[in-house]
XYZ file of C-alpha atoms in Angstrom:
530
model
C 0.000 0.000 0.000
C 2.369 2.756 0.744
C 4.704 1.271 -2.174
C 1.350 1.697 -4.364
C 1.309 5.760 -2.461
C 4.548 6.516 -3.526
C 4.132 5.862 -6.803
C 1.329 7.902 -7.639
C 3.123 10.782 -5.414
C 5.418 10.549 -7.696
C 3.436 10.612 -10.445
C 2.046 13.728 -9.753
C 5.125 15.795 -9.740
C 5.357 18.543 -12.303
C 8.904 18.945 -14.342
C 10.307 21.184 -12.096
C 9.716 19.177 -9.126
C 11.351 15.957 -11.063
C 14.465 18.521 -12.026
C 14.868 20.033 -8.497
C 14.662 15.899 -7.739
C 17.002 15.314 -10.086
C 19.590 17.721 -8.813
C 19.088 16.259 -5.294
C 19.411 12.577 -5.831
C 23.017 14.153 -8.358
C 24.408 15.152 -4.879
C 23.016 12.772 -2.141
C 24.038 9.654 -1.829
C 20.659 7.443 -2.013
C 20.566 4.083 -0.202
C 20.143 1.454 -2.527
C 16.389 0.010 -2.822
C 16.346 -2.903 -5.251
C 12.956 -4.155 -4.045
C 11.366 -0.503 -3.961
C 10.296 0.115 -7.343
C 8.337 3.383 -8.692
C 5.894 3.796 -11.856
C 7.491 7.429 -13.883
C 5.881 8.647 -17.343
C 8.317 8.060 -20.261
C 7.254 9.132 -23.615
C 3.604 9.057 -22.237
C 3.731 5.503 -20.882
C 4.343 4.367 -17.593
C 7.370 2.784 -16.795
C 8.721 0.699 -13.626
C 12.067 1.312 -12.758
C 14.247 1.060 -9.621
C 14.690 4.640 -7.339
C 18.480 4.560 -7.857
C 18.205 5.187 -12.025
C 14.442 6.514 -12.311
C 16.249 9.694 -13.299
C 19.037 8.656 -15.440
C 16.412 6.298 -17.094
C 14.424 9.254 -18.075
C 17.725 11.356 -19.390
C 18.271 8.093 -21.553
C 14.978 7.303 -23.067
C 13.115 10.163 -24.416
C 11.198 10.264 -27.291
C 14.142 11.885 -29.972
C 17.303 11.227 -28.906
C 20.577 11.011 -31.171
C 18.743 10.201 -34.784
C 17.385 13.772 -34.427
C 20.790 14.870 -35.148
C 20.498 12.771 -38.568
C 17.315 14.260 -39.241
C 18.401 17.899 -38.478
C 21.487 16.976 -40.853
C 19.998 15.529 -43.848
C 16.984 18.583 -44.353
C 19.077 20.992 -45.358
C 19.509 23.745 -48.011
C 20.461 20.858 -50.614
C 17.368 18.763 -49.795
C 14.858 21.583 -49.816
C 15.955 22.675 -53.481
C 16.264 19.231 -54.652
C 12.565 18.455 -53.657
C 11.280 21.430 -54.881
C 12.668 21.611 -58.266
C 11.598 17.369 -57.965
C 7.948 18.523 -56.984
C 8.408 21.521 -59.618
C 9.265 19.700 -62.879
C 8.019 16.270 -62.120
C 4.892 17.085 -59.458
C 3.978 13.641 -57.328
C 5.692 11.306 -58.982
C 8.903 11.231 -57.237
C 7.219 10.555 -54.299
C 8.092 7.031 -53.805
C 12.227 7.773 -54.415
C 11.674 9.301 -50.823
C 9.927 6.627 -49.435
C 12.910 4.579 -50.471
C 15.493 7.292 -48.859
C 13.563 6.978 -45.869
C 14.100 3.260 -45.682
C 17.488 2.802 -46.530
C 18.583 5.350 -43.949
C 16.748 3.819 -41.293
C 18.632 0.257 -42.415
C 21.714 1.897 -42.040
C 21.518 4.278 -39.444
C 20.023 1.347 -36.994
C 23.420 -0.448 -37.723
C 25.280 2.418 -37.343
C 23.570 3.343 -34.129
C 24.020 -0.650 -32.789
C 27.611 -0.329 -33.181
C 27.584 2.529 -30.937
C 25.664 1.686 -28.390
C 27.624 -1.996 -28.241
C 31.265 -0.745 -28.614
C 30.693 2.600 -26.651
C 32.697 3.934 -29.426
C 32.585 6.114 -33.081
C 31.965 4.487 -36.394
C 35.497 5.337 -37.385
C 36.899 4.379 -34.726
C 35.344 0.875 -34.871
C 36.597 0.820 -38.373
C 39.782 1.330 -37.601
C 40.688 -1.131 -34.976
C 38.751 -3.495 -37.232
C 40.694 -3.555 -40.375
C 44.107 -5.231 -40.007
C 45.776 -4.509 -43.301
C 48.129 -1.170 -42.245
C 47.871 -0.108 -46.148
C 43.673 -0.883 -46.761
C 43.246 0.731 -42.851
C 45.268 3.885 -44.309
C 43.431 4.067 -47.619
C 39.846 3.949 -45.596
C 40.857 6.075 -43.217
C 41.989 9.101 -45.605
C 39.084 8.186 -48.126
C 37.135 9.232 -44.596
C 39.503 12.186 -43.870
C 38.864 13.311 -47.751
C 34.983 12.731 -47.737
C 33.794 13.887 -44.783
C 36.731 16.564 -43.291
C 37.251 18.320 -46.976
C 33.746 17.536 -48.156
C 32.287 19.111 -45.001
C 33.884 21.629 -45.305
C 33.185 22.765 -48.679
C 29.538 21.868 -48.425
C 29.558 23.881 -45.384
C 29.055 27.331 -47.097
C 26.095 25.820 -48.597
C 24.088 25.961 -45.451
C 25.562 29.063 -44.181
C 23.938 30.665 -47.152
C 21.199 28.797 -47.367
C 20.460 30.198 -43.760
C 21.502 33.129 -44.327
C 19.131 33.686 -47.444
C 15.904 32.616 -44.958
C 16.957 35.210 -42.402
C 18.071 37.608 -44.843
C 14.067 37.103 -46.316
C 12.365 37.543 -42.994
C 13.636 41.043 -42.263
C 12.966 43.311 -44.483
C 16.253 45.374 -44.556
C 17.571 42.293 -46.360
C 16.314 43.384 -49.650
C 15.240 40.087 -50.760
C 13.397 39.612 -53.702
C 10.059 38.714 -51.478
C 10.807 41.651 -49.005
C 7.620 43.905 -49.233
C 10.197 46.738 -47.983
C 12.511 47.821 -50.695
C 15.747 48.738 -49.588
C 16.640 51.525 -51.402
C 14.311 54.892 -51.422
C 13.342 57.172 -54.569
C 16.267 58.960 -54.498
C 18.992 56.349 -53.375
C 21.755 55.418 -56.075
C 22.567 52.243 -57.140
C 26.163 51.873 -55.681
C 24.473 52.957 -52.027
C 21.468 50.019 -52.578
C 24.433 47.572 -53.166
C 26.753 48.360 -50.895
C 24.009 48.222 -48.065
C 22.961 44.979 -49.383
C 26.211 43.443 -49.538
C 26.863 44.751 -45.569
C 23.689 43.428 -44.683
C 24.410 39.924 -45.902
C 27.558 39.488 -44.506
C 26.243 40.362 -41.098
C 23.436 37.759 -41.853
C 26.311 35.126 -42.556
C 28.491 36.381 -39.323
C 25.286 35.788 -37.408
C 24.667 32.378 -38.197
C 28.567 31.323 -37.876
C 28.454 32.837 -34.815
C 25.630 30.380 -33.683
C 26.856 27.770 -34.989
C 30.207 28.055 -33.323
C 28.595 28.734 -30.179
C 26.769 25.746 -30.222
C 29.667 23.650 -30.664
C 31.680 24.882 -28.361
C 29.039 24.350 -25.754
C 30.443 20.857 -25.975
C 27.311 19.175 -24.989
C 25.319 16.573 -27.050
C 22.605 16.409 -25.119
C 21.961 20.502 -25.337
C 23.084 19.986 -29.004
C 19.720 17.218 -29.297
C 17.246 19.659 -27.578
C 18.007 22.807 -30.212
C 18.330 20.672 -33.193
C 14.995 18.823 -31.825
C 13.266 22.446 -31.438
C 14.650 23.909 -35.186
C 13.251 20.510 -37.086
C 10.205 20.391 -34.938
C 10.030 24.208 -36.444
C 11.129 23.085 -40.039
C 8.521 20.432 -39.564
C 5.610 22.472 -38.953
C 6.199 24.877 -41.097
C 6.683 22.684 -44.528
C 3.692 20.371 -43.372
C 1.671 23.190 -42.716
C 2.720 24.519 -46.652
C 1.917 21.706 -47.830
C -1.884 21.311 -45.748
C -2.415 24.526 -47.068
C -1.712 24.168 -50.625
C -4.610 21.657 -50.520
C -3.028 18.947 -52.824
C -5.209 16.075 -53.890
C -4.284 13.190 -51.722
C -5.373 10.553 -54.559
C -2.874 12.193 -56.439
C -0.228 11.965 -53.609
C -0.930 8.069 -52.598
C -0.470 7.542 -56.823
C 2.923 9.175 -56.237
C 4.243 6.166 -54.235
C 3.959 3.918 -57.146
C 7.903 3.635 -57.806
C 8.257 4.918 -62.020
C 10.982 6.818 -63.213
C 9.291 9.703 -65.927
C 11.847 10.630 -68.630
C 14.841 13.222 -67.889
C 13.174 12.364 -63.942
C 16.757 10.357 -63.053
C 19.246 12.522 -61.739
C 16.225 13.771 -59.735
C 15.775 10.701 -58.459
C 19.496 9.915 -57.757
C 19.821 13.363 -55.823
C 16.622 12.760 -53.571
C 18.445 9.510 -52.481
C 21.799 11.493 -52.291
C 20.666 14.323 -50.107
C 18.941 11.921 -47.556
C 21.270 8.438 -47.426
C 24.247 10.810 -46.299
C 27.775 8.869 -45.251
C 28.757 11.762 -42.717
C 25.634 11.232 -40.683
C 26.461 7.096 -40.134
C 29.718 8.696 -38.401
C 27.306 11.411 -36.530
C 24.733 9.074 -35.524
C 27.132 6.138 -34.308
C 28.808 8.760 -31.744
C 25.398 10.269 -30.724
C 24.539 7.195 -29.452
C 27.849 6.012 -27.976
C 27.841 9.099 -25.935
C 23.787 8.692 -24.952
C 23.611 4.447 -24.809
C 27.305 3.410 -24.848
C 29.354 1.986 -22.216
C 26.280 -0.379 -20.406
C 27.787 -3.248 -18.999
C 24.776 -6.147 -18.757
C 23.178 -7.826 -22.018
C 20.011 -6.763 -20.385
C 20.931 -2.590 -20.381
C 22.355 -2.799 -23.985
C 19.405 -4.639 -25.254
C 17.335 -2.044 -23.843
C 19.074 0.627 -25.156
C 19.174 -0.731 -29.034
C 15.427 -1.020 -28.850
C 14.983 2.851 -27.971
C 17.529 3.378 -30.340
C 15.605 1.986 -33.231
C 12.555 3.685 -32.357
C 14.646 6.846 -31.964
C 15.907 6.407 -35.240
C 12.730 5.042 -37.321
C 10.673 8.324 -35.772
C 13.382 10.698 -36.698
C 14.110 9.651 -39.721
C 10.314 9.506 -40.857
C 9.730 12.623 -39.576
C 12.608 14.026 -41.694
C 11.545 12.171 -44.908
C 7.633 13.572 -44.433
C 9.441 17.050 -44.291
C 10.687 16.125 -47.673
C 7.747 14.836 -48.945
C 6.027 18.053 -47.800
C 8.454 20.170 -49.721
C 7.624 18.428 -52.758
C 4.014 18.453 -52.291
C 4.244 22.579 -52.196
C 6.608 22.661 -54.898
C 4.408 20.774 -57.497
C 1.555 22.695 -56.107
C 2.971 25.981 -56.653
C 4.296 25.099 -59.864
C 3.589 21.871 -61.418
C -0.018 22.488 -61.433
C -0.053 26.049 -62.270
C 1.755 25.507 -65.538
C 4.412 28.169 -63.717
C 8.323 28.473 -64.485
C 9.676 26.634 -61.808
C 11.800 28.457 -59.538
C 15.319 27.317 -57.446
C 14.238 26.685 -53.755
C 12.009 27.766 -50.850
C 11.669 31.177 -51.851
C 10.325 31.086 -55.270
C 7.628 28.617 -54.163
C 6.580 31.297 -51.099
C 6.100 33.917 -53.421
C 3.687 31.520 -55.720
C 1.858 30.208 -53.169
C 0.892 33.819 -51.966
C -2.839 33.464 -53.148
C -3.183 30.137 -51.125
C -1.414 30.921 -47.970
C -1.781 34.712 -47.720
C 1.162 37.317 -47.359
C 2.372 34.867 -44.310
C 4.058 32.433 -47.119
C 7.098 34.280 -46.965
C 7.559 34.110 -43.884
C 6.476 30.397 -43.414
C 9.257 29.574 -46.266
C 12.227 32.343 -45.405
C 11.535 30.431 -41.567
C 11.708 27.047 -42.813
C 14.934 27.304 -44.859
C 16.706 29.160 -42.068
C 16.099 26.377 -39.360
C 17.133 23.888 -41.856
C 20.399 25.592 -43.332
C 20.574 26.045 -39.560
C 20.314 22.708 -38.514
C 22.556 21.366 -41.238
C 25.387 24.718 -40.351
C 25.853 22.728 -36.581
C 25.640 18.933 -37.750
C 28.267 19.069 -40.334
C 30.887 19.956 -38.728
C 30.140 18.072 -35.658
C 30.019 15.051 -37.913
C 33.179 15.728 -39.422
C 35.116 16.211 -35.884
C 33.280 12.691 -34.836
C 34.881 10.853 -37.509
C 38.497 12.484 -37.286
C 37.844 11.792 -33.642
C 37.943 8.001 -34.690
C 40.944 8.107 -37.024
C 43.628 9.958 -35.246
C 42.312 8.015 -31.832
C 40.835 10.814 -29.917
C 37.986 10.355 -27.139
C 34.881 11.428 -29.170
C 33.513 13.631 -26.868
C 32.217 16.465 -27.970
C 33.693 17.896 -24.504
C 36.995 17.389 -26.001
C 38.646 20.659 -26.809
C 39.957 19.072 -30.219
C 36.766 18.161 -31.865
C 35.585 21.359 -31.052
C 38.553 22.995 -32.418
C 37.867 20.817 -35.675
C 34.633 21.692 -36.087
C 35.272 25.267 -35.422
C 37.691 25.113 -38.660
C 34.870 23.326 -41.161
C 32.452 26.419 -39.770
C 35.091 28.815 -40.433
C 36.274 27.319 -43.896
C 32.622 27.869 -44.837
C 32.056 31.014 -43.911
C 35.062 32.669 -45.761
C 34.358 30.835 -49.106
C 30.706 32.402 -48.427
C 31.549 35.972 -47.568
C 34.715 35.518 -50.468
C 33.659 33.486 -53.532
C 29.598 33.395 -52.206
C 29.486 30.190 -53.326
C 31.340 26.433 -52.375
C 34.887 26.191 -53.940
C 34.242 24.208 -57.239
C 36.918 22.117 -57.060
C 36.607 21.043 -53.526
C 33.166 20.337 -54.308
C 33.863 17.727 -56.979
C 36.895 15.722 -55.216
C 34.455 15.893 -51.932
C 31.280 14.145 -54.447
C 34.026 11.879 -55.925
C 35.476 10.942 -52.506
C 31.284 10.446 -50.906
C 30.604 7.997 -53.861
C 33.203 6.067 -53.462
C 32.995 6.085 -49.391
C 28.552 5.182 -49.357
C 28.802 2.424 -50.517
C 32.317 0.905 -48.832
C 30.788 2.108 -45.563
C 27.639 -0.014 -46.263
C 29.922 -3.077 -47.070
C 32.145 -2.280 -43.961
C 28.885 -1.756 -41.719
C 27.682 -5.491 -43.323
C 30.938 -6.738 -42.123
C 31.812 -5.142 -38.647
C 27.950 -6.258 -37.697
C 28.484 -9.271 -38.059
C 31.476 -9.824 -36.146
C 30.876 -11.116 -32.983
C 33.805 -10.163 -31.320
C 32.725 -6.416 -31.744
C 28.658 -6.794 -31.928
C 28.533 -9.498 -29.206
C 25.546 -11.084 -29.000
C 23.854 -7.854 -31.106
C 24.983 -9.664 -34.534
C 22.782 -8.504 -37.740
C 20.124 -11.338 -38.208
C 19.531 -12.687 -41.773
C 16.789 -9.866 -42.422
C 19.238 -6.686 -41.817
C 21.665 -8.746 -43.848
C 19.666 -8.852 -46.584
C 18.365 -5.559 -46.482
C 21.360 -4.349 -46.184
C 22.839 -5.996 -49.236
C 20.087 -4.726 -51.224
C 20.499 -1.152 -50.113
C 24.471 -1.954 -50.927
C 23.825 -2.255 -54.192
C 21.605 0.637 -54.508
C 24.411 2.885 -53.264
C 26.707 0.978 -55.721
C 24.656 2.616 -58.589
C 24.190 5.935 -57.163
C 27.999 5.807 -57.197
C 28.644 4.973 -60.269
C 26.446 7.688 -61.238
C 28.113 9.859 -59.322
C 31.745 9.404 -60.474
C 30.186 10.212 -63.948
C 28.742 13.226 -62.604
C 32.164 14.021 -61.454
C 34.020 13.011 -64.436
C 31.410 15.381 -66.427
C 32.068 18.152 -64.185
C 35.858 18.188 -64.740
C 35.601 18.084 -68.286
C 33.380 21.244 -68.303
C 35.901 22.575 -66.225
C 38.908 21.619 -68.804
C 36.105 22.910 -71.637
C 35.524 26.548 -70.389
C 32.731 27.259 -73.338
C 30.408 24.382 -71.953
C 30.836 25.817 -68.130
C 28.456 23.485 -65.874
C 28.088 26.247 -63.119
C 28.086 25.159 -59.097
C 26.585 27.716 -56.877
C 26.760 31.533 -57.636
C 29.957 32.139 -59.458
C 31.455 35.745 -59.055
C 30.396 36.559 -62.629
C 27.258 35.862 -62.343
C 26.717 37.766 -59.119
C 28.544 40.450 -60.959
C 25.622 40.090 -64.123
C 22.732 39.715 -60.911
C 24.376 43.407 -59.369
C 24.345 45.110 -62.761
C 20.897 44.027 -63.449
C 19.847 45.074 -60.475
C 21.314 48.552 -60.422
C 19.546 48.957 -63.880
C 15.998 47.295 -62.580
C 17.050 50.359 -59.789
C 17.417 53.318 -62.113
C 14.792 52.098 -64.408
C 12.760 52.561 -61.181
C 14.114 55.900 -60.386
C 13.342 57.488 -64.163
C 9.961 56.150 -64.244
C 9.603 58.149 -60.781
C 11.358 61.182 -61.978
């Protein structure tokens, strides 16, 4: 009877009360209880545990825990123009290519997230103390360095900018295209309009570097879960609310799960999978959940901890790919169904959707791009520092002065080729997609191999059903890399052919061409005045 009394007292504690609790029981030393047990909510359900770890229990198993982070990583600037120029061109029918994203990442993330929780340790790690060969161990390792250090790096600018340009949309000193507030007045010139535009950018840019080196250096993964959990949970109800809103014909939208591949659809299809099956994030996830589930010492604790994991990771990762879908949804309605030139990204598709969802579209959009350049700004470089962690032998905690000074350097590589060249380095850009296509699909094979080791996995071995998904999604990733190394090779030859130019990002000439057009849209605007 009282045990039943104490139970429901504790039930009826608010947060606070369970936090001042928490600090208490920190610093006390609690006798030990085994046969007292109490009943505590956990993700809405009620859960026994024993008074000792009631707490730590709850810090472990929340609803999102590390595969937020993949989430947060994979909706970023890239994803939201690939979907909507998907949506745009092709309307529903891609659909189904995210479905598929959706599942391979969950195959391989779970894996990824297994080893973790097992070893205690990073992916890279793992994968170094697992390959014996000094001169294969060296190859994978720098393939690693190459693909996720460099690449990082260079993609890095992408989501400062693509951050940037949502902020820079919301206020109205930004001068964006959308802004209802013009910038310059009736009788400003057009070098003054420039120059304050060009100010005004780069302190959008500063600002978001500046957040996302203060968030790393922080040095906490579980503060790093609850703001990435709050900017996609943002992201997330912003797109699905677009998409509500556009009122799309859901007939139309269960059709689009039908896998077909329309002609001149398959590099569309190809990126879709490429933006959300992301190497980088295998590294980010397995150290997550080293750091959150890692290190328990009983069969019974690790089992435990593997099935929150895969929950973790199967809600996260759906909720990221029905972002996606909702993107795409939007897109075709805004474009694909209105017989309208498609547009680039986010913003085009705001300013379309205007009659549907009012004047607030812009800011819906400009809001949803900024949380997830945002999001993507913070997880890239801490997924880069996680896996150099693992090859040079470091700790892998993100408390670890060195991982934070790594990171710090991928933020700050991409913010001076953004306030510089305003766009990724080109050639960085290609060796980091040639490095990623050859790394996917040797990190699937290597993932296949070290999880089914028992001398790493214990008695966590892949069964015969994540083998053979897992083989299947191999040789997925083998085509998407074969496709990629062509993209690559295609890419280098425009850049041997000048005349046939492929451009990547906003080169300086053609931001050159945008500020001359603009300063004659300006004076145009200032005659007709006159």
């Amino acid at each position: 009877m009282m045990q039943h009394a104490e139970e429901l007292s504790l039930l009826k504690l608010s947060w606070r009360e369970i936090s001042i609790r928490k600090k208490q029981a920190r610093h006390s030393k609690l006798p030990k209880r085994d046969s007292l047990y109490y009943v505590v909510k956990i993700n809405f359900r009620l859960v026994p545990v024993s008074h000792i770890s009631e707490f730590e229990l709850m810090k472990k198993h929340r609803l999102f825990g590390p595969a937020i982070l993949v989430t947060a990583a994979f909706i970023g600037p890239g994803t939201v123009v690939t979907a909507s120029r998907a949506g745009s061109d092709f309307g529903f029918l891609l659909l189904w290519a995210i479905g598929f994203s959706v599942f391979a990442t969950v195959v391989l993330q779970e894996m990824a997230a297994r080893v973790g929780v097992v070893t205690g340790q990073g992916l890279s790690h793992v994968i170094k103390n697992a390959i014996d060969n000094p001169i294969f161990r060296f190859g994978i390792l720098g393939l690693i360095l190459i693909a996720i250090l460099i690449g990082n790096s260079a993609y890095q600018t992408g989501n400062i900018l693509g951050a940037a340009a949502g902020l820079e949309a919301i206020i109205p000193a930004g001068n964006s295209d959308l802004s209802s507030t013009p910038l310059e007045g009736p009788n400003a010139t057009p070098n003054q309009s420039s120059g304050q535009s060009l100010n005004f950018k780069v302190l959008i840019v500063s600002l978001v570097a500046a957040v996302t080196l203060t968030v790393i250096w922080i040095g906490r993964v579980d503060l790093l879960q609850k703001i990435l959990t709050v900017c996609v949970g943002l992201m997330s109800c912003l797109f699905l609310y677009s998409a509500i809103a556009s009122e799309p014909q859901w007939s139309k939208i269960a059709a689009g799960f039908v896998p077909r591949i329309p002609t001149g659809s398959e590099w569309f299809v190809i990126g879709i999978i490429g933006t959300t099956v992301v190497p980088y994030n295998l590294f980010l996830h397995a150290s997550a959940a080293a750091q959150q589930w890692g290190g328990d010492s009983s069969n019974d604790d690790t089992t435990t901890a593997i099935k929150y994991s895969r929950i973790d990771t199967i809600l996260s990762v759906a909720l990221g790919g029905l972002v996606t879908c909702a993107i795409l949804i939007t897109a075709s309605m805004a474009f694909h169904d209105t017989s309208t030139p498609s547009g680039s990204g986010g913003l085009d598709i705001a300013k379309q959707l205007e009659p549907a969802l009012g004047v607030n579209s812009k800011f819906i959009f400009s809001l949803g791009l900024f949380a997830a350049g945002l999001t993507s700004a913070i997880t890239a470089p801490v997924a880069a520092a996680f896996a150099v962690s693992g090859c040079f032998g470091w700790s892998g905690r993100l408390s670890d002065n060195r991982l934070k000074i790594t990171a710090s350097a991928v933020v700050l590589i991409g913010f001076a080729f953004a306030i510089w060249l305003g766009k990724s380095p080109q050639q960085t850009i290609i060796l980091a997609q040639a490095a990623n296509g050859l790394l996917l699909p040797l990190l699937a094979i290597l993932l296949l191999v070290i999880c089914n080791q028992k001398s790493v996995m214990k008695n966590f071995q892949n069964r015969k059903l994540s083998n053979g998904l897992g083989i299947l999604i191999l040789l997925i990733t083998a085509v998407i890399a074969v496709n990629q190394m062509n993209s690559v090779i295609k890419k280098v030859r425009d850049i041997a052919n000048p005349t046939n130019t492929s451009a990547i990002g906003v080169s300086l000439r053609d931001s050159k061409a945008d500020t001359n057009n603009q300063k004659q849209r300006i004076a145009s605007r200032v005659v007709s005045q006159i």
